[in-house]
mmJSON file of the N, C-alpha and C atoms, coordinates in Angstrom:
{"data_MODEL":{"atom_site":{
"group_PDB":["ATOM","ATOM","ATOM","ATOM","ATOM","ATOM","ATOM","ATOM","ATOM","ATOM","ATOM","ATOM","ATOM","ATOM","ATOM","ATOM","ATOM","ATOM","ATOM","ATOM","ATOM","ATOM","ATOM","ATOM","ATOM","ATOM","ATOM","ATOM","ATOM","ATOM","ATOM","ATOM","ATOM","ATOM","ATOM","ATOM","ATOM","ATOM","ATOM","ATOM","ATOM","ATOM","ATOM","ATOM","ATOM","ATOM","ATOM","ATOM","ATOM","ATOM","ATOM","ATOM","ATOM","ATOM","ATOM","ATOM","ATOM","ATOM","ATOM","ATOM","ATOM","ATOM","ATOM","ATOM","ATOM","ATOM","ATOM","ATOM","ATOM","ATOM","ATOM","ATOM","ATOM","ATOM","ATOM","ATOM","ATOM","ATOM","ATOM","ATOM","ATOM","ATOM","ATOM","ATOM","ATOM","ATOM","ATOM","ATOM","ATOM","ATOM","ATOM","ATOM","ATOM","ATOM","ATOM","ATOM","ATOM","ATOM","ATOM","ATOM","ATOM","ATOM","ATOM","ATOM","ATOM","ATOM","ATOM","ATOM","ATOM","ATOM","ATOM","ATOM","ATOM","ATOM","ATOM","ATOM","ATOM","ATOM","ATOM","ATOM","ATOM","ATOM","ATOM","ATOM","ATOM","ATOM","ATOM","ATOM","ATOM","ATOM","ATOM","ATOM","ATOM","ATOM","ATOM","ATOM","ATOM","ATOM","ATOM","ATOM","ATOM","ATOM","ATOM","ATOM","ATOM","ATOM","ATOM","ATOM","ATOM","ATOM","ATOM","ATOM","ATOM","ATOM","ATOM","ATOM","ATOM","ATOM","ATOM","ATOM","ATOM","ATOM","ATOM","ATOM","ATOM","ATOM","ATOM","ATOM","ATOM","ATOM","ATOM","ATOM","ATOM","ATOM","ATOM","ATOM","ATOM","ATOM","ATOM","ATOM","ATOM","ATOM","ATOM","ATOM","ATOM","ATOM","ATOM","ATOM","ATOM","ATOM","ATOM","ATOM","ATOM","ATOM","ATOM","ATOM","ATOM","ATOM","ATOM","ATOM","ATOM","ATOM","ATOM","ATOM","ATOM","ATOM","ATOM","ATOM","ATOM","ATOM"],
"id":[1,2,3,4,5,6,7,8,9,10,11,12,13,14,15,16,17,18,19,20,21,22,23,24,25,26,27,28,29,30,31,32,33,34,35,36,37,38,39,40,41,42,43,44,45,46,47,48,49,50,51,52,53,54,55,56,57,58,59,60,61,62,63,64,65,66,67,68,69,70,71,72,73,74,75,76,77,78,79,80,81,82,83,84,85,86,87,88,89,90,91,92,93,94,95,96,97,98,99,100,101,102,103,104,105,106,107,108,109,110,111,112,113,114,115,116,117,118,119,120,121,122,123,124,125,126,127,128,129,130,131,132,133,134,135,136,137,138,139,140,141,142,143,144,145,146,147,148,149,150,151,152,153,154,155,156,157,158,159,160,161,162,163,164,165,166,167,168,169,170,171,172,173,174,175,176,177,178,179,180,181,182,183,184,185,186,187,188,189,190,191,192,193,194,195,196,197,198,199,200,201,202,203,204,205,206,207,208,209,210],
"type_symbol":["N","C","C","N","C","C","N","C","C","N","C","C","N","C","C","N","C","C","N","C","C","N","C","C","N","C","C","N","C","C","N","C","C","N","C","C","N","C","C","N","C","C","N","C","C","N","C","C","N","C","C","N","C","C","N","C","C","N","C","C","N","C","C","N","C","C","N","C","C","N","C","C","N","C","C","N","C","C","N","C","C","N","C","C","N","C","C","N","C","C","N","C","C","N","C","C","N","C","C","N","C","C","N","C","C","N","C","C","N","C","C","N","C","C","N","C","C","N","C","C","N","C","C","N","C","C","N","C","C","N","C","C","N","C","C","N","C","C","N","C","C","N","C","C","N","C","C","N","C","C","N","C","C","N","C","C","N","C","C","N","C","C","N","C","C","N","C","C","N","C","C","N","C","C","N","C","C","N","C","C","N","C","C","N","C","C","N","C","C","N","C","C","N","C","C","N","C","C","N","C","C","N","C","C","N","C","C","N","C","C"],
"label_atom_id":["N","CA","C","N","CA","C","N","CA","C","N","CA","C","N","CA","C","N","CA","C","N","CA","C","N","CA","C","N","CA","C","N","CA","C","N","CA","C","N","CA","C","N","CA","C","N","CA","C","N","CA","C","N","CA","C","N","CA","C","N","CA","C","N","CA","C","N","CA","C","N","CA","C","N","CA","C","N","CA","C","N","CA","C","N","CA","C","N","CA","C","N","CA","C","N","CA","C","N","CA","C","N","CA","C","N","CA","C","N","CA","C","N","CA","C","N","CA","C","N","CA","C","N","CA","C","N","CA","C","N","CA","C","N","CA","C","N","CA","C","N","CA","C","N","CA","C","N","CA","C","N","CA","C","N","CA","C","N","CA","C","N","CA","C","N","CA","C","N","CA","C","N","CA","C","N","CA","C","N","CA","C","N","CA","C","N","CA","C","N","CA","C","N","CA","C","N","CA","C","N","CA","C","N","CA","C","N","CA","C","N","CA","C","N","CA","C","N","CA","C","N","CA","C","N","CA","C","N","CA","C","N","CA","C","N","CA","C","N","CA","C","N","CA","C"],
"label_alt_id":[null,null,null,null,null,null,null,null,null,null,null,null,null,null,null,null,null,null,null,null,null,null,null,null,null,null,null,null,null,null,null,null,null,null,null,null,null,null,null,null,null,null,null,null,null,null,null,null,null,null,null,null,null,null,null,null,null,null,null,null,null,null,null,null,null,null,null,null,null,null,null,null,null,null,null,null,null,null,null,null,null,null,null,null,null,null,null,null,null,null,null,null,null,null,null,null,null,null,null,null,null,null,null,null,null,null,null,null,null,null,null,null,null,null,null,null,null,null,null,null,null,null,null,null,null,null,null,null,null,null,null,null,null,null,null,null,null,null,null,null,null,null,null,null,null,null,null,null,null,null,null,null,null,null,null,null,null,null,null,null,null,null,null,null,null,null,null,null,null,null,null,null,null,null,null,null,null,null,null,null,null,null,null,null,null,null,null,null,null,null,null,null,null,null,null,null,null,null,null,null,null,null,null,null,null,null,null,null,null,null],
"label_comp_id":["UNK","UNK","UNK","UNK","UNK","UNK","UNK","UNK","UNK","UNK","UNK","UNK","UNK","UNK","UNK","UNK","UNK","UNK","UNK","UNK","UNK","UNK","UNK","UNK","UNK","UNK","UNK","UNK","UNK","UNK","UNK","UNK","UNK","UNK","UNK","UNK","UNK","UNK","UNK","UNK","UNK","UNK","UNK","UNK","UNK","UNK","UNK","UNK","UNK","UNK","UNK","UNK","UNK","UNK","UNK","UNK","UNK","UNK","UNK","UNK","UNK","UNK","UNK","UNK","UNK","UNK","UNK","UNK","UNK","UNK","UNK","UNK","UNK","UNK","UNK","UNK","UNK","UNK","UNK","UNK","UNK","UNK","UNK","UNK","UNK","UNK","UNK","UNK","UNK","UNK","UNK","UNK","UNK","UNK","UNK","UNK","UNK","UNK","UNK","UNK","UNK","UNK","UNK","UNK","UNK","UNK","UNK","UNK","UNK","UNK","UNK","UNK","UNK","UNK","UNK","UNK","UNK","UNK","UNK","UNK","UNK","UNK","UNK","UNK","UNK","UNK","UNK","UNK","UNK","UNK","UNK","UNK","UNK","UNK","UNK","UNK","UNK","UNK","UNK","UNK","UNK","UNK","UNK","UNK","UNK","UNK","UNK","UNK","UNK","UNK","UNK","UNK","UNK","UNK","UNK","UNK","UNK","UNK","UNK","UNK","UNK","UNK","UNK","UNK","UNK","UNK","UNK","UNK","UNK","UNK","UNK","UNK","UNK","UNK","UNK","UNK","UNK","UNK","UNK","UNK","UNK","UNK","UNK","UNK","UNK","UNK","UNK","UNK","UNK","UNK","UNK","UNK","UNK","UNK","UNK","UNK","UNK","UNK","UNK","UNK","UNK","UNK","UNK","UNK","UNK","UNK","UNK","UNK","UNK","UNK"],
"label_asym_id":["A","A","A","A","A","A","A","A","A","A","A","A","A","A","A","A","A","A","A","A","A","A","A","A","A","A","A","A","A","A","A","A","A","A","A","A","A","A","A","A","A","A","A","A","A","A","A","A","A","A","A","A","A","A","A","A","A","A","A","A","A","A","A","A","A","A","A","A","A","A","A","A","A","A","A","A","A","A","A","A","A","A","A","A","A","A","A","A","A","A","A","A","A","A","A","A","A","A","A","A","A","A","A","A","A","A","A","A","A","A","A","A","A","A","A","A","A","A","A","A","A","A","A","A","A","A","A","A","A","A","A","A","A","A","A","A","A","A","A","A","A","A","A","A","A","A","A","A","A","A","A","A","A","A","A","A","A","A","A","A","A","A","A","A","A","A","A","A","A","A","A","A","A","A","A","A","A","A","A","A","A","A","A","A","A","A","A","A","A","A","A","A","A","A","A","A","A","A","A","A","A","A","A","A","A","A","A","A","A","A"],
"label_entity_id":["1","1","1","1","1","1","1","1","1","1","1","1","1","1","1","1","1","1","1","1","1","1","1","1","1","1","1","1","1","1","1","1","1","1","1","1","1","1","1","1","1","1","1","1","1","1","1","1","1","1","1","1","1","1","1","1","1","1","1","1","1","1","1","1","1","1","1","1","1","1","1","1","1","1","1","1","1","1","1","1","1","1","1","1","1","1","1","1","1","1","1","1","1","1","1","1","1","1","1","1","1","1","1","1","1","1","1","1","1","1","1","1","1","1","1","1","1","1","1","1","1","1","1","1","1","1","1","1","1","1","1","1","1","1","1","1","1","1","1","1","1","1","1","1","1","1","1","1","1","1","1","1","1","1","1","1","1","1","1","1","1","1","1","1","1","1","1","1","1","1","1","1","1","1","1","1","1","1","1","1","1","1","1","1","1","1","1","1","1","1","1","1","1","1","1","1","1","1","1","1","1","1","1","1","1","1","1","1","1","1"],
"label_seq_id":[1,1,1,2,2,2,3,3,3,4,4,4,5,5,5,6,6,6,7,7,7,8,8,8,9,9,9,10,10,10,11,11,11,12,12,12,13,13,13,14,14,14,15,15,15,16,16,16,17,17,17,18,18,18,19,19,19,20,20,20,21,21,21,22,22,22,23,23,23,24,24,24,25,25,25,26,26,26,27,27,27,28,28,28,29,29,29,30,30,30,31,31,31,32,32,32,33,33,33,34,34,34,35,35,35,36,36,36,37,37,37,38,38,38,39,39,39,40,40,40,41,41,41,42,42,42,43,43,43,44,44,44,45,45,45,46,46,46,47,47,47,48,48,48,49,49,49,50,50,50,51,51,51,52,52,52,53,53,53,54,54,54,55,55,55,56,56,56,57,57,57,58,58,58,59,59,59,60,60,60,61,61,61,62,62,62,63,63,63,64,64,64,65,65,65,66,66,66,67,67,67,68,68,68,69,69,69,70,70,70],
"pdbx_PDB_ins_code":[null,null,null,null,null,null,null,null,null,null,null,null,null,null,null,null,null,null,null,null,null,null,null,null,null,null,null,null,null,null,null,null,null,null,null,null,null,null,null,null,null,null,null,null,null,null,null,null,null,null,null,null,null,null,null,null,null,null,null,null,null,null,null,null,null,null,null,null,null,null,null,null,null,null,null,null,null,null,null,null,null,null,null,null,null,null,null,null,null,null,null,null,null,null,null,null,null,null,null,null,null,null,null,null,null,null,null,null,null,null,null,null,null,null,null,null,null,null,null,null,null,null,null,null,null,null,null,null,null,null,null,null,null,null,null,null,null,null,null,null,null,null,null,null,null,null,null,null,null,null,null,null,null,null,null,null,null,null,null,null,null,null,null,null,null,null,null,null,null,null,null,null,null,null,null,null,null,null,null,null,null,null,null,null,null,null,null,null,null,null,null,null,null,null,null,null,null,null,null,null,null,null,null,null,null,null,null,null,null,null],
"Cartn_x":[148.279,146.924,145.842,145.904,144.698,144.719,145.915,146.028,145.748,144.811,144.84,144.735,145.44,145.086,144.415,143.42,142.524,141.869,142.549,142.32,140.735,139.898,138.588,137.977,138.968,138.723,139.379,138.608,139.667,140.573,140.418,141.559,142.887,142.54,143.88,144.749,144.104,144.95,144.84,145.854,145.784,144.655,143.705,142.909,142.868,142.042,141.58,140.811,141.246,140.724,139.056,138.066,136.842,136.187,136.738,136.16,136.825,136.287,136.888,137.671,138.108,138.815,140.331,140.886,142.184,143.308,144.315,145.228,145.668,146.185,146.567,145.783,144.393,143.307,143.517,143.737,143.965,145.136,146.317,147.478,147.217,146.924,146.573,145.758,144.763,143.991,144.741,145.687,146.205,147.276,148.234,149.281,148.866,147.454,146.818,146.122,146.291,146.013,144.642,144.256,143.137,143.433,142.839,143.505,142.807,143.541,143.448,141.781,141.386,139.97,138.877,138.965,138.003,138.276,139.625,139.54,138.827,138.835,138.107,136.332,136.139,134.745,134.191,134.97,134.538,134.375,135.133,135.403,135.244,134.865,134.393,135.411,136.74,137.601,137.815,138.886,139.483,140.671,141.095,142.299,143.384,143.33,144.204,144.404,143.303,143.223,144.073,143.775,144.271,145.831,146.504,147.629,148.455,147.735,148.213,148.31,147.502,147.385,148.907,149.004,150.176,151.759,151.566,152.723,153.022,151.955,152.076,152.682,152.111,152.365,153.999,154.402,155.792,156.645,156.211,157.042,157.267,156.207,155.905,157.417,157.164,158.332,159.402,159.655,161.042,161.723,160.825,161.512,161.462,161.115,161.372,162.449,162.862,164.425,164.032,164.829,164.647,165.971,165.801,167.151,167.481,168.354,168.629,169.164,168.527,169.136,169.895,171.12,172.162,172.345],
"Cartn_y":[86.18,85.85,86.241,87.118,87.339,86.724,86.023,85.212,83.772,82.984,81.582,80.827,79.381,78.567,77.412,76.742,75.817,74.994,73.685,73.004,72.861,73.303,73.246,74.71,75.721,77.043,77.412,77.668,78.223,77.401,75.871,74.923,74.821,75.681,75.65,77.048,77.805,79.137,79.988,80.866,81.755,82.843,83.019,83.866,84.995,85.445,86.91,85.937,85.943,84.87,85.579,84.751,85.234,85.388,85.029,85.48,84.371,84.454,83.498,84.371,85.621,86.548,86.133,85.552,85.326,86.435,85.893,87.187,87.653,86.8,87.337,87.977,87.752,88.796,90.124,90.53,91.633,92.53,91.156,91.938,92.308,91.493,91.931,93.151,93.422,94.529,95.848,95.895,96.809,97.256,96.405,96.629,96.88,96.765,97.12,98.464,99.064,100.407,100.759,99.842,100.154,100.362,101.393,102.069,101.068,101.289,100.265,100.326,101.762,102.223,101.615,101.372,100.706,99.207,98.867,97.277,96.825,97.728,97.359,97.455,98.439,98.572,97.285,96.938,96.081,94.728,94.291,93.236,92.795,93.912,94.138,93.575,94.39,93.864,95.366,94.624,96.071,96.302,97.55,97.864,97.178,96.507,95.785,94.489,93.946,92.608,93.165,94.359,94.399,94.578,95.597,95.501,94.115,93.188,92.026,90.965,91.374,90.62,91.228,92.594,92.995,92.595,92.511,91.857,90.595,89.693,88.113,88.149,88.844,89.16,89.593,90.373,90.786,89.783,89.121,88.128,86.832,86.753,85.503,85.834,86.973,87.278,87.641,87.931,88.057,86.695,85.696,84.289,83.812,84.087,83.545,83.646,82.313,82.318,82.081,83.1,83.034,82.707,81.568,81.033,81.81,82.427,83.031,81.848,81.817,80.726,81.492,80.853,81.442,80.549],
"Cartn_z":[-237.218,-236.996,-237.832,-238.775,-239.616,-240.926,-241.165,-242.288,-242.002,-242.639,-242.321,-243.65,-243.272,-244.467,-243.915,-244.613,-244.152,-245.387,-245.586,-246.913,-247.379,-246.177,-246.723,-247.274,-247.268,-247.303,-248.605,-249.717,-250.901,-251.27,-251.241,-251.472,-251.026,-249.883,-249.147,-249.469,-250.145,-250.411,-248.994,-248.899,-247.832,-247.777,-246.898,-246.918,-245.544,-245.67,-244.599,-243.385,-242.475,-241.014,-241.226,-241.175,-240.983,-242.183,-243.497,-244.662,-245.741,-246.94,-247.795,-248.95,-248.436,-249.573,-249.493,-250.449,-250.88,-250.513,-249.974,-249.422,-251.163,-252.157,-253.623,-254.215,-253.756,-254.847,-253.991,-252.782,-252.147,-252.727,-252.617,-252.876,-254.41,-255.136,-256.793,-256.917,-256.359,-256.516,-256.115,-254.995,-254.645,-255.419,-255.826,-256.8,-258.234,-258.562,-259.733,-259.569,-258.29,-258.185,-257.352,-256.767,-255.913,-254.629,-253.759,-252.669,-251.593,-250.431,-249.4,-248.837,-248.958,-248.329,-249.524,-250.703,-251.823,-251.428,-251.182,-251.072,-249.672,-248.609,-247.407,-247.68,-248.184,-248.526,-249.605,-250.618,-251.702,-250.963,-250.027,-249.6,-248.115,-247.706,-245.992,-245.347,-245.414,-244.511,-243.602,-242.442,-241.683,-242.267,-242.036,-242.321,-242.21,-241.084,-240.56,-241.227,-241.906,-242.643,-243.983,-244.603,-245.673,-245.643,-244.263,-244.343,-243.975,-243.384,-242.907,-244.444,-245.356,-246.551,-247.445,-247.143,-247.97,-247.313,-246.064,-245.492,-245.568,-245.94,-246.098,-247.547,-248.559,-249.854,-249.978,-249.194,-248.894,-248.583,-247.345,-246.88,-247.941,-248.643,-249.716,-250.648,-251.264,-252.318,-251.596,-250.313,-249.661,-249.605,-249.451,-249.46,-250.507,-251.884,-252.865,-253.734,-254.259,-254.9,-256.254,-257.21,-258.566,-259.148,-260.168,-260.721,-262.205,-262.491,-263.754,-264.667,-265.966,-266.935,-267.773,-268.275,-268.851,-270.179],
"occupancy":[1.0,1.0,1.0,1.0,1.0,1.0,1.0,1.0,1.0,1.0,1.0,1.0,1.0,1.0,1.0,1.0,1.0,1.0,1.0,1.0,1.0,1.0,1.0,1.0,1.0,1.0,1.0,1.0,1.0,1.0,1.0,1.0,1.0,1.0,1.0,1.0,1.0,1.0,1.0,1.0,1.0,1.0,1.0,1.0,1.0,1.0,1.0,1.0,1.0,1.0,1.0,1.0,1.0,1.0,1.0,1.0,1.0,1.0,1.0,1.0,1.0,1.0,1.0,1.0,1.0,1.0,1.0,1.0,1.0,1.0,1.0,1.0,1.0,1.0,1.0,1.0,1.0,1.0,1.0,1.0,1.0,1.0,1.0,1.0,1.0,1.0,1.0,1.0,1.0,1.0,1.0,1.0,1.0,1.0,1.0,1.0,1.0,1.0,1.0,1.0,1.0,1.0,1.0,1.0,1.0,1.0,1.0,1.0,1.0,1.0,1.0,1.0,1.0,1.0,1.0,1.0,1.0,1.0,1.0,1.0,1.0,1.0,1.0,1.0,1.0,1.0,1.0,1.0,1.0,1.0,1.0,1.0,1.0,1.0,1.0,1.0,1.0,1.0,1.0,1.0,1.0,1.0,1.0,1.0,1.0,1.0,1.0,1.0,1.0,1.0,1.0,1.0,1.0,1.0,1.0,1.0,1.0,1.0,1.0,1.0,1.0,1.0,1.0,1.0,1.0,1.0,1.0,1.0,1.0,1.0,1.0,1.0,1.0,1.0,1.0,1.0,1.0,1.0,1.0,1.0,1.0,1.0,1.0,1.0,1.0,1.0,1.0,1.0,1.0,1.0,1.0,1.0,1.0,1.0,1.0,1.0,1.0,1.0,1.0,1.0,1.0,1.0,1.0,1.0,1.0,1.0,1.0,1.0,1.0,1.0],
"B_iso_or_equiv":[0.0,0.0,0.0,0.0,0.0,0.0,0.0,0.0,0.0,0.0,0.0,0.0,0.0,0.0,0.0,0.0,0.0,0.0,0.0,0.0,0.0,0.0,0.0,0.0,0.0,0.0,0.0,0.0,0.0,0.0,0.0,0.0,0.0,0.0,0.0,0.0,0.0,0.0,0.0,0.0,0.0,0.0,0.0,0.0,0.0,0.0,0.0,0.0,0.0,0.0,0.0,0.0,0.0,0.0,0.0,0.0,0.0,0.0,0.0,0.0,0.0,0.0,0.0,0.0,0.0,0.0,0.0,0.0,0.0,0.0,0.0,0.0,0.0,0.0,0.0,0.0,0.0,0.0,0.0,0.0,0.0,0.0,0.0,0.0,0.0,0.0,0.0,0.0,0.0,0.0,0.0,0.0,0.0,0.0,0.0,0.0,0.0,0.0,0.0,0.0,0.0,0.0,0.0,0.0,0.0,0.0,0.0,0.0,0.0,0.0,0.0,0.0,0.0,0.0,0.0,0.0,0.0,0.0,0.0,0.0,0.0,0.0,0.0,0.0,0.0,0.0,0.0,0.0,0.0,0.0,0.0,0.0,0.0,0.0,0.0,0.0,0.0,0.0,0.0,0.0,0.0,0.0,0.0,0.0,0.0,0.0,0.0,0.0,0.0,0.0,0.0,0.0,0.0,0.0,0.0,0.0,0.0,0.0,0.0,0.0,0.0,0.0,0.0,0.0,0.0,0.0,0.0,0.0,0.0,0.0,0.0,0.0,0.0,0.0,0.0,0.0,0.0,0.0,0.0,0.0,0.0,0.0,0.0,0.0,0.0,0.0,0.0,0.0,0.0,0.0,0.0,0.0,0.0,0.0,0.0,0.0,0.0,0.0,0.0,0.0,0.0,0.0,0.0,0.0,0.0,0.0,0.0,0.0,0.0,0.0],
"pdbx_formal_charge":[null,null,null,null,null,null,null,null,null,null,null,null,null,null,null,null,null,null,null,null,null,null,null,null,null,null,null,null,null,null,null,null,null,null,null,null,null,null,null,null,null,null,null,null,null,null,null,null,null,null,null,null,null,null,null,null,null,null,null,null,null,null,null,null,null,null,null,null,null,null,null,null,null,null,null,null,null,null,null,null,null,null,null,null,null,null,null,null,null,null,null,null,null,null,null,null,null,null,null,null,null,null,null,null,null,null,null,null,null,null,null,null,null,null,null,null,null,null,null,null,null,null,null,null,null,null,null,null,null,null,null,null,null,null,null,null,null,null,null,null,null,null,null,null,null,null,null,null,null,null,null,null,null,null,null,null,null,null,null,null,null,null,null,null,null,null,null,null,null,null,null,null,null,null,null,null,null,null,null,null,null,null,null,null,null,null,null,null,null,null,null,null,null,null,null,null,null,null,null,null,null,null,null,null,null,null,null,null,null,null],
"auth_seq_id":[1,1,1,2,2,2,3,3,3,4,4,4,5,5,5,6,6,6,7,7,7,8,8,8,9,9,9,10,10,10,11,11,11,12,12,12,13,13,13,14,14,14,15,15,15,16,16,16,17,17,17,18,18,18,19,19,19,20,20,20,21,21,21,22,22,22,23,23,23,24,24,24,25,25,25,26,26,26,27,27,27,28,28,28,29,29,29,30,30,30,31,31,31,32,32,32,33,33,33,34,34,34,35,35,35,36,36,36,37,37,37,38,38,38,39,39,39,40,40,40,41,41,41,42,42,42,43,43,43,44,44,44,45,45,45,46,46,46,47,47,47,48,48,48,49,49,49,50,50,50,51,51,51,52,52,52,53,53,53,54,54,54,55,55,55,56,56,56,57,57,57,58,58,58,59,59,59,60,60,60,61,61,61,62,62,62,63,63,63,64,64,64,65,65,65,66,66,66,67,67,67,68,68,68,69,69,69,70,70,70],
"auth_comp_id":["UNK","UNK","UNK","UNK","UNK","UNK","UNK","UNK","UNK","UNK","UNK","UNK","UNK","UNK","UNK","UNK","UNK","UNK","UNK","UNK","UNK","UNK","UNK","UNK","UNK","UNK","UNK","UNK","UNK","UNK","UNK","UNK","UNK","UNK","UNK","UNK","UNK","UNK","UNK","UNK","UNK","UNK","UNK","UNK","UNK","UNK","UNK","UNK","UNK","UNK","UNK","UNK","UNK","UNK","UNK","UNK","UNK","UNK","UNK","UNK","UNK","UNK","UNK","UNK","UNK","UNK","UNK","UNK","UNK","UNK","UNK","UNK","UNK","UNK","UNK","UNK","UNK","UNK","UNK","UNK","UNK","UNK","UNK","UNK","UNK","UNK","UNK","UNK","UNK","UNK","UNK","UNK","UNK","UNK","UNK","UNK","UNK","UNK","UNK","UNK","UNK","UNK","UNK","UNK","UNK","UNK","UNK","UNK","UNK","UNK","UNK","UNK","UNK","UNK","UNK","UNK","UNK","UNK","UNK","UNK","UNK","UNK","UNK","UNK","UNK","UNK","UNK","UNK","UNK","UNK","UNK","UNK","UNK","UNK","UNK","UNK","UNK","UNK","UNK","UNK","UNK","UNK","UNK","UNK","UNK","UNK","UNK","UNK","UNK","UNK","UNK","UNK","UNK","UNK","UNK","UNK","UNK","UNK","UNK","UNK","UNK","UNK","UNK","UNK","UNK","UNK","UNK","UNK","UNK","UNK","UNK","UNK","UNK","UNK","UNK","UNK","UNK","UNK","UNK","UNK","UNK","UNK","UNK","UNK","UNK","UNK","UNK","UNK","UNK","UNK","UNK","UNK","UNK","UNK","UNK","UNK","UNK","UNK","UNK","UNK","UNK","UNK","UNK","UNK","UNK","UNK","UNK","UNK","UNK","UNK"],
"auth_asym_id":["A","A","A","A","A","A","A","A","A","A","A","A","A","A","A","A","A","A","A","A","A","A","A","A","A","A","A","A","A","A","A","A","A","A","A","A","A","A","A","A","A","A","A","A","A","A","A","A","A","A","A","A","A","A","A","A","A","A","A","A","A","A","A","A","A","A","A","A","A","A","A","A","A","A","A","A","A","A","A","A","A","A","A","A","A","A","A","A","A","A","A","A","A","A","A","A","A","A","A","A","A","A","A","A","A","A","A","A","A","A","A","A","A","A","A","A","A","A","A","A","A","A","A","A","A","A","A","A","A","A","A","A","A","A","A","A","A","A","A","A","A","A","A","A","A","A","A","A","A","A","A","A","A","A","A","A","A","A","A","A","A","A","A","A","A","A","A","A","A","A","A","A","A","A","A","A","A","A","A","A","A","A","A","A","A","A","A","A","A","A","A","A","A","A","A","A","A","A","A","A","A","A","A","A","A","A","A","A","A","A"],
"auth_atom_id":["N","CA","C","N","CA","C","N","CA","C","N","CA","C","N","CA","C","N","CA","C","N","CA","C","N","CA","C","N","CA","C","N","CA","C","N","CA","C","N","CA","C","N","CA","C","N","CA","C","N","CA","C","N","CA","C","N","CA","C","N","CA","C","N","CA","C","N","CA","C","N","CA","C","N","CA","C","N","CA","C","N","CA","C","N","CA","C","N","CA","C","N","CA","C","N","CA","C","N","CA","C","N","CA","C","N","CA","C","N","CA","C","N","CA","C","N","CA","C","N","CA","C","N","CA","C","N","CA","C","N","CA","C","N","CA","C","N","CA","C","N","CA","C","N","CA","C","N","CA","C","N","CA","C","N","CA","C","N","CA","C","N","CA","C","N","CA","C","N","CA","C","N","CA","C","N","CA","C","N","CA","C","N","CA","C","N","CA","C","N","CA","C","N","CA","C","N","CA","C","N","CA","C","N","CA","C","N","CA","C","N","CA","C","N","CA","C","N","CA","C","N","CA","C","N","CA","C","N","CA","C","N","CA","C","N","CA","C","N","CA","C","N","CA","C"],
"pdbx_PDB_model_num":[1,1,1,1,1,1,1,1,1,1,1,1,1,1,1,1,1,1,1,1,1,1,1,1,1,1,1,1,1,1,1,1,1,1,1,1,1,1,1,1,1,1,1,1,1,1,1,1,1,1,1,1,1,1,1,1,1,1,1,1,1,1,1,1,1,1,1,1,1,1,1,1,1,1,1,1,1,1,1,1,1,1,1,1,1,1,1,1,1,1,1,1,1,1,1,1,1,1,1,1,1,1,1,1,1,1,1,1,1,1,1,1,1,1,1,1,1,1,1,1,1,1,1,1,1,1,1,1,1,1,1,1,1,1,1,1,1,1,1,1,1,1,1,1,1,1,1,1,1,1,1,1,1,1,1,1,1,1,1,1,1,1,1,1,1,1,1,1,1,1,1,1,1,1,1,1,1,1,1,1,1,1,1,1,1,1,1,1,1,1,1,1,1,1,1,1,1,1,1,1,1,1,1,1,1,1,1,1,1,1]
}}}
């Protein structure tokens, strides 16, 4: 419920509810070394928002199928 997709917001990219902060931006910052508290402060998010973004990214990657070319 914290992640929404609306074609009128950020061209339909998943964002944190009540903001225009893209989920992939939050995930990218965290994987790049930004601390959860830093991302909360920088984007004015609740801790639960940041964790929801991470969970969304993890689910998306888990569902991804990669084909190996030989």
